[in-house]
Amino acid sequence: MQTDMAIILKKVSSLLSRLGYQSYAVGGFVRDWFLDRKTNDVDIAVNGNAINIAQEVAKAVEGKFVLLDGVNGIARVVVSEGEQVWYLDLSSFADSIESDLARRDFTINAMAAELRQFITVVSRSPKQNEGILKQSGVRLIDPFSGGKDLRNKIIRGVSKKIFEVDAARLLRAVRLAAELNFVIEPETEASICHYSELITKIPGERIREELLKIIS
């Protein structure tokens, strides 16, 4: 991860701490760090109104606020520095970070670490997966064994209901498998076949986005 990203995240973490919010690095950001993949996308879960918080974050880091989903409370802060652009996506959780992870799609996307702690390692490459976290005292929150699935290169659903909640995940599973060179585990693959007709209810632009990523 880029050092500049660590600097930005320190500002975000400091702001959220001053405002009294809990914040966690979650989802694809944590996954990509474990895989040592460069990314400009940062997923942050907060125990407050993510839309209002994102507006405060945008001011603090001199970024641009973008509303992504007003119903589910998801907003983005776009930070530019020269030709470099970072995307900070903030979402809300109400009960606990564990309950938030339980609503996510695949186990490799259902891991989290407290943002303040995770910043200490984001600019370093992960050594032997979770080893560097333990050395740094960072606690990985991994209720669905996503770290194990990462090591074994497996795409596994968090639950049997993930495709009913969002049918776009049917294509996302295939896309992630192709993108990461992973294998979809048998039960998840069977669920994809079972719920395949639900894809007709997804807006065309979302299908197009996933298909283009698969093809690329």
C-alpha angles and dihedrals in degrees: 000000000000120000089227089059090054089054092051092047091051089057091048093047093048091050094049091048091052090050090051099245130140112229133188137189103232147168124003093004092062091040093052092047090056090049090048090236119153112240138171093197119095122186115204126182118202133186094233143052100316093196094056092040092051089055090055091046091051090056093047095052096032091243136140121263117224124182109221104171121004094182096054095032103245124149138169133220115203115204120191129190113172107307092339117100128184128192119209111192114195124195133176131241123190110191112022138328088252091059089050092052090050089063094055127100113241132018093243088058094045101078128104143178130192105270095227090056097039092057088070091068106029094095092051129076114246113252116209091347109270096015095092091050091055091047090052094045092243113149114219113212104212112154094164100046094250091157091059091049089050091055091048093043094236132151107212129169119241089225141349090259099061095099093047089055094049121004091194084078088073089071094034091062090055092044094051091047090052095041096048098030089240131145125240107234116239099253093049090046090052090051090052090055092045095052098034094116090064089074089079089069094058119097112257095240092060091050090048092051093054094043092052090051091049092050093047 
